[in-house]
PDB file of C-alpha atoms in Angstrom:
ATOM      1  CA  MET P 182      77.813 -39.112  86.479  1.00  0.00           C
ATOM      2  CA  GLU P 183      77.046 -41.618  83.720  1.00  0.00           C
ATOM      3  CA  LYS P 184      73.991 -42.863  85.605  1.00  0.00           C
ATOM      4  CA  SER P 185      72.776 -39.274  85.980  1.00  0.00           C
ATOM      5  CA  LYS P 186      73.190 -38.646  82.253  1.00  0.00           C
ATOM      6  CA  ALA P 187      71.326 -41.848  81.448  1.00  0.00           C
ATOM      7  CA  ASN P 188      68.449 -40.825  83.721  1.00  0.00           C
ATOM      8  CA  MET P 189      68.325 -37.382  82.149  1.00  0.00           C
ATOM      9  CA  LYS P 190      68.289 -38.911  78.673  1.00  0.00           C
ATOM     10  CA  ALA P 191      65.439 -41.231  79.647  1.00  0.00           C
ATOM     11  CA  ILE P 192      63.418 -38.312  81.038  1.00  0.00           C
ATOM     12  CA  LEU P 193      63.978 -36.292  77.857  1.00  0.00           C
ATOM     13  CA  LYS P 194      62.781 -39.204  75.722  1.00  0.00           C
ATOM     14  CA  LYS P 195      59.570 -39.334  77.736  1.00  0.00           C
ATOM     15  CA  LEU P 196      59.060 -35.593  77.327  1.00  0.00           C
ATOM     16  CA  VAL P 197      59.644 -35.512  73.559  1.00  0.00           C
ATOM     17  CA  PRO P 198      56.002 -36.316  72.574  1.00  0.00           C
ATOM     18  CA  PHE P 199      54.703 -33.597  74.927  1.00  0.00           C
ATOM     19  CA  LEU P 200      57.277 -31.099  73.680  1.00  0.00           C
ATOM     20  CA  GLY P 201      56.387 -31.952  70.081  1.00  0.00           C
ATOM     21  CA  LEU P 202      52.689 -31.383  70.765  1.00  0.00           C
ATOM     22  CA  THR P 203      53.413 -28.065  72.497  1.00  0.00           C
ATOM     23  CA  LEU P 204      55.661 -26.954  69.636  1.00  0.00           C
ATOM     24  CA  MET P 205      53.010 -27.785  67.027  1.00  0.00           C
ATOM     25  CA  ILE P 206      50.390 -25.806  68.926  1.00  0.00           C
ATOM     26  CA  ALA P 207      52.702 -22.786  69.160  1.00  0.00           C
ATOM     27  CA  VAL P 208      53.791 -22.911  65.492  1.00  0.00           C
ATOM     28  CA  PHE P 209      50.310 -23.392  64.019  1.00  0.00           C
ATOM     29  CA  GLN P 210      48.805 -20.792  66.354  1.00  0.00           C
ATOM     30  CA  VAL P 211      51.314 -18.191  65.164  1.00  0.00           C
ATOM     31  CA  MET P 212      51.232 -19.156  61.465  1.00  0.00           C
ATOM     32  CA  SER P 213      47.415 -19.219  61.376  1.00  0.00           C
ATOM     33  CA  ASP P 214      47.110 -15.821  63.061  1.00  0.00           C
ATOM     34  CA  GLY P 215      45.370 -17.304  66.052  1.00  0.00           C
ATOM     35  CA  ARG P 216      42.829 -19.416  64.152  1.00  0.00           C
ATOM     36  CA  LEU P 217      44.081 -22.726  65.571  1.00  0.00           C
ATOM     37  CA  LEU P 218      42.769 -22.201  69.101  1.00  0.00           C
ATOM     38  CA  THR P 219      39.376 -20.749  68.240  1.00  0.00           C
ATOM     39  CA  LYS P 220      36.363 -22.432  69.825  1.00  0.00           C
ATOM     40  CA  GLY P 221      35.068 -23.848  66.538  1.00  0.00           C
ATOM     41  CA  ASN P 222      38.430 -25.280  65.524  1.00  0.00           C
ATOM     42  CA  LEU P 223      39.117 -26.782  68.942  1.00  0.00           C
ATOM     43  CA  THR P 224      35.731 -28.496  68.734  1.00  0.00           C
ATOM     44  CA  SER P 225      36.717 -29.977  65.367  1.00  0.00           C
ATOM     45  CA  ILE P 226      40.061 -31.199  66.742  1.00  0.00           C
ATOM     46  CA  LEU P 227      38.456 -32.815  69.781  1.00  0.00           C
ATOM     47  CA  ASN P 228      35.724 -34.447  67.666  1.00  0.00           C
ATOM     48  CA  GLN P 229      38.317 -36.203  65.515  1.00  0.00           C
ATOM     49  CA  THR P 230      40.648 -37.012  68.394  1.00  0.00           C
ATOM     50  CA  VAL P 231      37.957 -38.962  70.268  1.00  0.00           C
ATOM     51  CA  TYR P 232      37.578 -41.828  67.809  1.00  0.00           C
ATOM     52  CA  VAL P 233      41.222 -41.837  66.676  1.00  0.00           C
ATOM     53  CA  GLY P 234      42.293 -41.925  70.322  1.00  0.00           C
ATOM     54  CA  ILE P 235      39.926 -44.764  71.226  1.00  0.00           C
ATOM     55  CA  MET P 236      41.281 -46.842  68.336  1.00  0.00           C
ATOM     56  CA  ALA P 237      44.868 -46.016  69.311  1.00  0.00           C
ATOM     57  CA  PHE P 238      44.252 -47.164  72.909  1.00  0.00           C
ATOM     58  CA  GLY P 239      43.386 -50.623  71.605  1.00  0.00           C
ATOM     59  CA  ALA P 240      45.985 -50.629  68.854  1.00  0.00           C
ATOM     60  CA  ILE P 241      48.787 -50.180  71.363  1.00  0.00           C
ATOM     61  CA  PHE P 242      48.191 -53.736  72.629  1.00  0.00           C
ATOM     62  CA  VAL P 243      48.877 -55.100  69.128  1.00  0.00           C
ATOM     63  CA  TYR P 244      51.856 -52.873  68.425  1.00  0.00           C
ATOM     64  CA  SER P 245      53.406 -53.522  71.843  1.00  0.00           C
ATOM     65  CA  HIS P 246      54.122 -57.142  70.893  1.00  0.00           C
ATOM     66  CA  GLY P 247      55.616 -56.059  67.564  1.00  0.00           C
ATOM     67  CA  GLY P 248      52.399 -56.571  65.586  1.00  0.00           C
ATOM     68  CA  MET P 249      51.162 -54.531  62.657  1.00  0.00           C
ATOM     69  CA  ASP P 250      47.592 -53.683  61.683  1.00  0.00           C
ATOM     70  CA  LEU P 251      46.421 -51.676  58.669  1.00  0.00           C
ATOM     71  CA  SER P 252      42.750 -52.650  58.811  1.00  0.00           C
ATOM     72  CA  TYR P 253      41.441 -49.861  61.071  1.00  0.00           C
ATOM     73  CA  GLY P 254      39.996 -47.626  58.364  1.00  0.00           C
ATOM     74  CA  GLY P 255      38.265 -50.454  56.523  1.00  0.00           C
ATOM     75  CA  VAL P 256      36.893 -52.148  59.636  1.00  0.00           C
ATOM     76  CA  ILE P 257      35.538 -48.931  61.152  1.00  0.00           C
ATOM     77  CA  GLY P 258      33.837 -48.104  57.839  1.00  0.00           C
ATOM     78  CA  PHE P 259      32.255 -51.570  57.717  1.00  0.00           C
ATOM     79  CA  SER P 260      31.148 -51.311  61.340  1.00  0.00           C
ATOM     80  CA  VAL P 261      29.547 -47.905  60.774  1.00  0.00           C
ATOM     81  CA  LEU P 262      27.652 -49.259  57.760  1.00  0.00           C
ATOM     82  CA  ILE P 263      26.325 -52.361  59.558  1.00  0.00           C
ATOM     83  CA  SER P 264      25.344 -50.315  62.610  1.00  0.00           C
ATOM     84  CA  ILE P 265      23.380 -47.833  60.505  1.00  0.00           C
ATOM     85  CA  LEU P 266      21.607 -50.587  58.578  1.00  0.00           C
ATOM     86  CA  MET P 267      20.623 -52.263  61.848  1.00  0.00           C
ATOM     87  CA  ALA P 268      19.645 -48.982  63.517  1.00  0.00           C
ATOM     88  CA  ASN P 269      17.161 -48.329  60.722  1.00  0.00           C
ATOM     89  CA  THR P 270      15.343 -51.565  61.585  1.00  0.00           C
ATOM     90  CA  GLY P 271      14.201 -49.919  64.808  1.00  0.00           C
ATOM     91  CA  ILE P 272      16.436 -51.672  67.334  1.00  0.00           C
ATOM     92  CA  PRO P 273      17.331 -49.795  70.581  1.00  0.00           C
ATOM     93  CA  ILE P 274      20.471 -47.663  70.553  1.00  0.00           C
ATOM     94  CA  VAL P 275      22.147 -49.939  73.113  1.00  0.00           C
ATOM     95  CA  VAL P 276      21.743 -52.853  70.710  1.00  0.00           C
ATOM     96  CA  THR P 277      23.106 -50.682  67.903  1.00  0.00           C
ATOM     97  CA  PHE P 278      26.185 -50.058  70.044  1.00  0.00           C
ATOM     98  CA  LEU P 279      26.639 -53.792  70.574  1.00  0.00           C
ATOM     99  CA  VAL P 280      26.230 -54.396  66.833  1.00  0.00           C
ATOM    100  CA  SER P 281      28.977 -51.841  66.195  1.00  0.00           C
ATOM    101  CA  VAL P 282      31.360 -53.596  68.597  1.00  0.00           C
ATOM    102  CA  VAL P 283      30.588 -57.116  67.381  1.00  0.00           C
ATOM    103  CA  SER P 284      30.847 -56.220  63.683  1.00  0.00           C
ATOM    104  CA  ALA P 285      34.338 -54.816  64.272  1.00  0.00           C
ATOM    105  CA  LEU P 286      35.331 -57.633  66.622  1.00  0.00           C
ATOM    106  CA  VAL P 287      34.541 -60.297  63.999  1.00  0.00           C
ATOM    107  CA  TRP P 288      37.196 -58.904  61.660  1.00  0.00           C
ATOM    108  CA  PHE P 289      39.784 -58.685  64.421  1.00  0.00           C
ATOM    109  CA  VAL P 290      39.100 -62.261  65.455  1.00  0.00           C
ATOM    110  CA  LEU P 291      39.748 -63.252  61.831  1.00  0.00           C
ATOM    111  CA  ASN P 292      42.836 -61.057  61.792  1.00  0.00           C
ATOM    112  CA  GLY P 293      44.179 -62.665  64.960  1.00  0.00           C
ATOM    113  CA  LEU P 294      43.407 -66.239  63.939  1.00  0.00           C
ATOM    114  CA  VAL P 295      45.129 -65.889  60.563  1.00  0.00           C
ATOM    115  CA  SER P 296      48.170 -63.945  61.717  1.00  0.00           C
ATOM    116  CA  VAL P 297      48.692 -65.608  65.118  1.00  0.00           C
ATOM    117  CA  TYR P 298      47.654 -69.211  64.593  1.00  0.00           C
ATOM    118  CA  LEU P 299      48.276 -69.603  60.850  1.00  0.00           C
ATOM    119  CA  ASN P 300      51.521 -67.566  61.010  1.00  0.00           C
ATOM    120  CA  VAL P 301      50.588 -65.276  58.124  1.00  0.00           C
ATOM    121  CA  SER P 302      52.285 -61.880  58.207  1.00  0.00           C
ATOM    122  CA  PRO P 303      50.135 -59.413  60.224  1.00  0.00           C
ATOM    123  CA  PHE P 304      50.874 -56.793  57.570  1.00  0.00           C
ATOM    124  CA  ILE P 305      49.446 -58.972  54.781  1.00  0.00           C
ATOM    125  CA  THR P 306      46.494 -60.208  56.850  1.00  0.00           C
ATOM    126  CA  SER P 307      45.376 -56.752  57.964  1.00  0.00           C
ATOM    127  CA  LEU P 308      45.875 -55.334  54.469  1.00  0.00           C
ATOM    128  CA  CYS P 309      43.605 -58.027  53.008  1.00  0.00           C
ATOM    129  CA  ILE P 310      40.974 -57.370  55.670  1.00  0.00           C
ATOM    130  CA  MET P 311      41.117 -53.658  54.953  1.00  0.00           C
ATOM    131  CA  TYR P 312      40.458 -54.289  51.245  1.00  0.00           C
ATOM    132  CA  MET P 313      37.643 -56.745  51.983  1.00  0.00           C
ATOM    133  CA  CYS P 314      35.893 -54.258  54.264  1.00  0.00           C
ATOM    134  CA  ARG P 315      36.480 -51.428  51.829  1.00  0.00           C
ATOM    135  CA  GLY P 316      35.117 -53.567  48.986  1.00  0.00           C
ATOM    136  CA  ILE P 317      31.912 -54.297  50.924  1.00  0.00           C
ATOM    137  CA  LEU P 318      31.507 -50.625  51.804  1.00  0.00           C
ATOM    138  CA  ASN P 319      32.090 -49.507  48.205  1.00  0.00           C
ATOM    139  CA  THR P 320      29.610 -52.052  46.867  1.00  0.00           C
ATOM    140  CA  VAL P 321      26.787 -51.286  49.295  1.00  0.00           C
ATOM    141  CA  CYS P 322      27.267 -47.507  49.243  1.00  0.00           C
ATOM    142  CA  ALA P 323      27.991 -47.211  45.526  1.00  0.00           C
ATOM    143  CA  THR P 324      24.649 -45.646  44.673  1.00  0.00           C
ATOM    144  CA  GLN P 325      23.534 -44.023  47.936  1.00  0.00           C
ATOM    145  CA  LYS P 326      24.440 -42.925  51.436  1.00  0.00           C
ATOM    146  CA  TYR P 327      22.890 -44.621  54.451  1.00  0.00           C
ATOM    147  CA  SER P 328      21.908 -42.325  57.320  1.00  0.00           C
ATOM    148  CA  ILE P 329      21.132 -42.912  60.975  1.00  0.00           C
ATOM    149  CA  PRO P 330      17.587 -42.439  62.313  1.00  0.00           C
ATOM    150  CA  VAL P 331      16.892 -38.823  63.254  1.00  0.00           C
ATOM    151  CA  TYR P 332      16.530 -39.549  66.983  1.00  0.00           C
ATOM    152  CA  MET P 333      20.134 -40.796  67.184  1.00  0.00           C
ATOM    153  CA  TYR P 334      21.568 -37.345  66.464  1.00  0.00           C
ATOM    154  CA  GLU P 335      20.685 -36.308  70.036  1.00  0.00           C
ATOM    155  CA  TYR P 336      23.345 -38.725  71.303  1.00  0.00           C
ATOM    156  CA  ASP P 337      26.106 -36.887  69.442  1.00  0.00           C
ATOM    157  CA  THR P 338      27.033 -34.913  72.553  1.00  0.00           C
ATOM    158  CA  TRP P 339      30.239 -34.075  74.353  1.00  0.00           C
ATOM    159  CA  ILE P 340      29.037 -35.949  77.409  1.00  0.00           C
ATOM    160  CA  VAL P 341      28.897 -39.194  75.417  1.00  0.00           C
ATOM    161  CA  LYS P 342      32.257 -38.551  73.719  1.00  0.00           C
ATOM    162  CA  ILE P 343      34.207 -37.492  76.795  1.00  0.00           C
ATOM    163  CA  ILE P 344      32.811 -40.326  78.929  1.00  0.00           C
ATOM    164  CA  ALA P 345      33.659 -42.832  76.178  1.00  0.00           C
ATOM    165  CA  LEU P 346      37.192 -41.461  75.753  1.00  0.00           C
ATOM    166  CA  ILE P 347      37.936 -41.414  79.486  1.00  0.00           C
ATOM    167  CA  MET P 348      36.402 -44.833  80.208  1.00  0.00           C
ATOM    168  CA  VAL P 349      38.215 -46.559  77.342  1.00  0.00           C
ATOM    169  CA  TYR P 350      41.501 -44.905  78.279  1.00  0.00           C
ATOM    170  CA  VAL P 351      41.209 -45.833  81.966  1.00  0.00           C
ATOM    171  CA  ILE P 352      40.297 -49.456  81.224  1.00  0.00           C
ATOM    172  CA  CYS P 353      43.039 -49.833  78.617  1.00  0.00           C
ATOM    173  CA  TYR P 354      45.539 -48.116  80.911  1.00  0.00           C
ATOM    174  CA  LEU P 355      44.779 -50.515  83.764  1.00  0.00           C
ATOM    175  CA  LEU P 356      44.970 -53.543  81.478  1.00  0.00           C
ATOM    176  CA  PHE P 357      48.134 -52.394  79.746  1.00  0.00           C
ATOM    177  CA  GLU P 358      50.161 -50.700  82.470  1.00  0.00           C
ATOM    178  CA  LYS P 359      48.937 -52.600  85.555  1.00  0.00           C
ATOM    179  CA  GLY P 360      47.539 -55.867  84.219  1.00  0.00           C
ATOM    180  CA  SER P 361      49.320 -59.008  83.123  1.00  0.00           C
ATOM    181  CA  ILE P 362      48.054 -58.761  79.534  1.00  0.00           C
ATOM    182  CA  GLY P 363      49.950 -55.515  78.901  1.00  0.00           C
ATOM    183  CA  LYS P 364      53.123 -56.740  80.566  1.00  0.00           C
ATOM    184  CA  ALA P 365      52.962 -59.993  78.606  1.00  0.00           C
ATOM    185  CA  ASN P 366      52.533 -58.215  75.267  1.00  0.00           C
ATOM    186  CA  LYS P 367      55.462 -55.915  76.015  1.00  0.00           C
ATOM    187  CA  ALA P 368      57.563 -58.930  76.995  1.00  0.00           C
ATOM    188  CA  ILE P 369      56.747 -60.589  73.659  1.00  0.00           C
ATOM    189  CA  GLY P 370      57.703 -57.380  71.863  1.00  0.00           C
ATOM    190  CA  GLY P 371      61.018 -57.372  73.683  1.00  0.00           C
ATOM    191  CA  ASN P 372      61.870 -61.028  73.010  1.00  0.00           C
ATOM    192  CA  PRO P 373      59.209 -63.613  72.021  1.00  0.00           C
ATOM    193  CA  LEU P 374      61.455 -66.593  72.835  1.00  0.00           C
ATOM    194  CA  ALA P 375      62.362 -65.287  76.282  1.00  0.00           C
ATOM    195  CA  ALA P 376      58.688 -64.516  76.943  1.00  0.00           C
ATOM    196  CA  ALA P 377      57.709 -68.085  76.031  1.00  0.00           C
ATOM    197  CA  GLN P 378      60.462 -69.489  78.254  1.00  0.00           C
ATOM    198  CA  ALA P 379      59.154 -67.319  81.101  1.00  0.00           C
ATOM    199  CA  GLY P 380      55.808 -69.091  80.848  1.00  0.00           C
ATOM    200  CA  ILE P 381      53.858 -66.621  78.741  1.00  0.00           C
ATOM    201  CA  ASN P 382      51.410 -68.156  76.254  1.00  0.00           C
ATOM    202  CA  VAL P 383      52.581 -66.098  73.291  1.00  0.00           C
ATOM    203  CA  LYS P 384      49.792 -66.990  70.877  1.00  0.00           C
ATOM    204  CA  ALA P 385      46.972 -66.538  73.388  1.00  0.00           C
ATOM    205  CA  THR P 386      48.454 -63.226  74.527  1.00  0.00           C
ATOM    206  CA  ARG P 387      48.740 -61.904  70.971  1.00  0.00           C
ATOM    207  CA  MET P 388      45.186 -63.052  70.225  1.00  0.00           C
ATOM    208  CA  THR P 389      43.882 -61.214  73.289  1.00  0.00           C
ATOM    209  CA  ALA P 390      45.562 -58.050  72.008  1.00  0.00           C
ATOM    210  CA  TYR P 391      43.591 -58.318  68.756  1.00  0.00           C
ATOM    211  CA  LEU P 392      40.348 -58.845  70.678  1.00  0.00           C
ATOM    212  CA  ILE P 393      40.926 -55.714  72.767  1.00  0.00           C
ATOM    213  CA  SER P 394      41.788 -53.736  69.643  1.00  0.00           C
ATOM    214  CA  GLY P 395      38.633 -54.960  67.916  1.00  0.00           C
ATOM    215  CA  ILE P 396      36.433 -53.846  70.802  1.00  0.00           C
ATOM    216  CA  THR P 397      37.933 -50.336  70.793  1.00  0.00           C
ATOM    217  CA  VAL P 398      37.453 -50.043  67.025  1.00  0.00           C
ATOM    218  CA  GLY P 399      33.785 -50.975  67.491  1.00  0.00           C
ATOM    219  CA  ILE P 400      33.375 -48.282  70.147  1.00  0.00           C
ATOM    220  CA  ALA P 401      35.122 -45.738  67.915  1.00  0.00           C
ATOM    221  CA  ALA P 402      32.846 -46.737  65.023  1.00  0.00           C
ATOM    222  CA  PHE P 403      29.779 -45.992  67.143  1.00  0.00           C
ATOM    223  CA  ILE P 404      31.135 -42.533  68.032  1.00  0.00           C
ATOM    224  CA  LEU P 405      31.996 -41.851  64.384  1.00  0.00           C
ATOM    225  CA  MET P 406      28.538 -43.002  63.272  1.00  0.00           C
ATOM    226  CA  LEU P 407      26.835 -40.540  65.622  1.00  0.00           C
ATOM    227  CA  ARG P 408      29.086 -37.700  64.493  1.00  0.00           C
ATOM    228  CA  ALA P 409      28.975 -38.364  60.731  1.00  0.00           C
ATOM    229  CA  GLY P 410      25.354 -39.463  60.685  1.00  0.00           C
ATOM    230  CA  SER P 411      25.820 -41.533  57.557  1.00  0.00           C
ATOM    231  CA  ALA P 412      27.944 -44.139  55.794  1.00  0.00           C
ATOM    232  CA  SER P 413      29.486 -43.676  52.362  1.00  0.00           C
ATOM    233  CA  THR P 414      32.342 -45.091  50.304  1.00  0.00           C
ATOM    234  CA  SER P 415      34.761 -42.710  52.037  1.00  0.00           C
ATOM    235  CA  THR P 416      33.813 -43.582  55.629  1.00  0.00           C
ATOM    236  CA  GLY P 417      36.927 -44.455  57.630  1.00  0.00           C
ATOM    237  CA  GLN P 418      39.247 -43.835  54.703  1.00  0.00           C
ATOM    238  CA  GLY P 419      42.804 -43.101  55.843  1.00  0.00           C
ATOM    239  CA  LEU P 420      42.148 -43.732  59.536  1.00  0.00           C
ATOM    240  CA  GLU P 421      44.666 -46.575  59.630  1.00  0.00           C
ATOM    241  CA  MET P 422      47.397 -44.052  58.834  1.00  0.00           C
ATOM    242  CA  ASN P 423      46.108 -41.700  61.525  1.00  0.00           C
ATOM    243  CA  VAL P 424      46.264 -44.473  64.134  1.00  0.00           C
ATOM    244  CA  ILE P 425      49.797 -45.544  63.198  1.00  0.00           C
ATOM    245  CA  THR P 426      51.010 -41.938  63.029  1.00  0.00           C
ATOM    246  CA  ALA P 427      49.394 -41.239  66.395  1.00  0.00           C
ATOM    247  CA  LEU P 428      51.303 -44.090  68.019  1.00  0.00           C
ATOM    248  CA  VAL P 429      54.615 -43.039  66.513  1.00  0.00           C
ATOM    249  CA  LEU P 430      54.103 -39.342  67.353  1.00  0.00           C
ATOM    250  CA  GLY P 431      53.338 -40.476  70.896  1.00  0.00           C
ATOM    251  CA  GLY P 432      56.741 -42.103  71.146  1.00  0.00           C
ATOM    252  CA  VAL P 433      55.586 -45.703  70.705  1.00  0.00           C
ATOM    253  CA  PRO P 434      58.368 -47.801  69.088  1.00  0.00           C
ATOM    254  CA  LEU P 435      56.861 -49.978  66.349  1.00  0.00           C
ATOM    255  CA  SER P 436      59.065 -52.868  67.426  1.00  0.00           C
ATOM    256  CA  GLY P 437      57.118 -53.013  70.682  1.00  0.00           C
ATOM    257  CA  GLY P 438      58.723 -53.861  73.990  1.00  0.00           C
ATOM    258  CA  ALA P 439      58.968 -52.295  77.438  1.00  0.00           C
ATOM    259  CA  LYS P 440      59.191 -48.720  76.147  1.00  0.00           C
ATOM    260  CA  VAL P 441      55.585 -48.750  74.934  1.00  0.00           C
ATOM    261  CA  LYS P 442      53.391 -46.555  77.157  1.00  0.00           C
ATOM    262  CA  MET P 443      49.630 -45.962  77.025  1.00  0.00           C
ATOM    263  CA  ILE P 444      50.046 -42.207  77.504  1.00  0.00           C
ATOM    264  CA  GLY P 445      51.812 -42.175  74.141  1.00  0.00           C
ATOM    265  CA  ALA P 446      48.592 -43.192  72.391  1.00  0.00           C
ATOM    266  CA  LEU P 447      46.710 -40.294  74.002  1.00  0.00           C
ATOM    267  CA  VAL P 448      49.336 -37.634  73.276  1.00  0.00           C
ATOM    268  CA  GLY P 449      49.912 -38.992  69.781  1.00  0.00           C
ATOM    269  CA  SER P 450      46.202 -38.911  68.939  1.00  0.00           C
ATOM    270  CA  PHE P 451      46.012 -35.208  69.712  1.00  0.00           C
ATOM    271  CA  SER P 452      49.274 -34.654  67.828  1.00  0.00           C
ATOM    272  CA  VAL P 453      48.244 -36.302  64.543  1.00  0.00           C
ATOM    273  CA  ILE P 454      44.857 -34.540  64.454  1.00  0.00           C
ATOM    274  CA  LEU P 455      46.509 -31.242  65.347  1.00  0.00           C
ATOM    275  CA  LEU P 456      49.061 -31.746  62.559  1.00  0.00           C
ATOM    276  CA  ARG P 457      46.377 -32.368  59.943  1.00  0.00           C
ATOM    277  CA  ASN P 458      44.111 -29.613  61.225  1.00  0.00           C
ATOM    278  CA  GLY P 459      46.906 -27.054  61.376  1.00  0.00           C
ATOM    279  CA  LEU P 460      47.938 -27.774  57.797  1.00  0.00           C
ATOM    280  CA  ILE P 461      44.326 -27.449  56.619  1.00  0.00           C
ATOM    281  CA  ILE P 462      44.033 -24.057  58.341  1.00  0.00           C
ATOM    282  CA  LEU P 463      47.172 -22.954  56.504  1.00  0.00           C
ATOM    283  CA  GLY P 464      45.439 -23.793  53.221  1.00  0.00           C
ATOM    284  CA  ILE P 465      47.408 -26.921  52.349  1.00  0.00           C
ATOM    285  CA  ASN P 466      45.648 -29.255  49.908  1.00  0.00           C
ATOM    286  CA  GLU P 467      44.297 -32.473  51.469  1.00  0.00           C
ATOM    287  CA  ARG P 468      46.365 -34.649  49.101  1.00  0.00           C
ATOM    288  CA  VAL P 469      49.507 -32.745  49.999  1.00  0.00           C
ATOM    289  CA  ILE P 470      48.686 -33.183  53.690  1.00  0.00           C
ATOM    290  CA  GLU P 471      48.583 -36.955  53.198  1.00  0.00           C
ATOM    291  CA  GLY P 472      52.039 -36.750  51.627  1.00  0.00           C
ATOM    292  CA  ILE P 473      53.353 -34.668  54.515  1.00  0.00           C
ATOM    293  CA  GLN P 474      51.881 -37.113  57.021  1.00  0.00           C
ATOM    294  CA  GLY P 475      53.519 -39.997  55.177  1.00  0.00           C
ATOM    295  CA  LEU P 476      56.858 -38.188  55.225  1.00  0.00           C
ATOM    296  CA  VAL P 477      56.574 -37.470  58.949  1.00  0.00           C
ATOM    297  CA  LEU P 478      55.680 -41.110  59.619  1.00  0.00           C
ATOM    298  CA  LEU P 479      58.611 -42.355  57.532  1.00  0.00           C
ATOM    299  CA  LEU P 480      61.020 -40.088  59.392  1.00  0.00           C
ATOM    300  CA  LEU P 481      59.740 -41.129  62.798  1.00  0.00           C
ATOM    301  CA  VAL P 482      59.746 -44.833  61.910  1.00  0.00           C
ATOM    302  CA  PHE P 483      63.338 -44.458  60.711  1.00  0.00           C
ATOM    303  CA  LEU P 484      64.290 -42.926  64.057  1.00  0.00           C
ATOM    304  CA  THR P 485      62.450 -45.731  65.867  1.00  0.00           C
ATOM    305  CA  TYR P 486      64.279 -48.325  63.790  1.00  0.00           C
ATOM    306  CA  GLU P 487      67.622 -46.763  64.664  1.00  0.00           C
ATOM    307  CA  LYS P 488      66.792 -47.071  68.362  1.00  0.00           C
ATOM    308  CA  ASN P 489      65.746 -50.717  68.053  1.00  0.00           C
ATOM    309  CA  LYS P 490      68.549 -52.691  66.470  1.00  0.00           C
ATOM    310  CA  ASP P 491      66.461 -55.848  66.259  1.00  0.00           C
ATOM    311  CA  GLY P 492      64.317 -54.196  63.581  1.00  0.00           C
ATOM    312  CA  ILE P 493      60.847 -52.736  63.360  1.00  0.00           C
ATOM    313  CA  GLN P 494      59.072 -56.081  63.272  1.00  0.00           C
ATOM    314  CA  GLN P 495      59.877 -59.232  65.175  1.00  0.00           C
TER     315      GLN P 495
END
């Protein structure tokens, strides 16, 4: 009987993110008089979910070992800016894509080296990187916006976005759920000392997680660049909160460990964009929405902390 109850409880925990997403859709659809599921609004939701989801797929590697990263918004803004500047020199679009990935990856290499090998708090390291990237973006874009070449707008298609989303998810899923890198990161999140004693190279594994996350941010930056068409001081602003909220809404415990699942990043990405979009449709001010999102995140983190007695961070 007790085993049956435990199994039922485990199944319910897995279903909570899906039930939450379904409930949000139902509530916002009713309260908005059907405006939530219109074609135009669904297009807007999917557009935003693509790059938030791609970032979340990479971020889950970092958070699974108990890491913390707040640099996503700043790094993606920097990557968009560099990619646009390079694109306007006439380089092929494939090279522009590689520039986007590399420019994001550089910051995540720095992030990993400082936090993993110099033992600086990941929270502090990523916060500093976010401000550095934001400072560069604010300085360069202070007087003007930088736009992509006209021909690049033709690549802002659903074929490109859907293929990118599916490919990144499948690769990250295989690496995280089936590969040794995902299992090792979850083991570190569960107990770093036990993981080390089991033969896992803790530092190398954590560093690999940052590299994967950096690559996904670069891909997301390329998608965002095509959609936005320009870079300004506000590019990427607040995306770090969207990524973290997406993981938590997807049922990812911020302490990491074996309970972290890749599907949570996908469900959570739709959930956080749906939450923000639904509130906008209801006429809620953008600043108030940020407050509501912060409150939701605080509540969910509190619940996660209660379920993980070792604390949120290792």
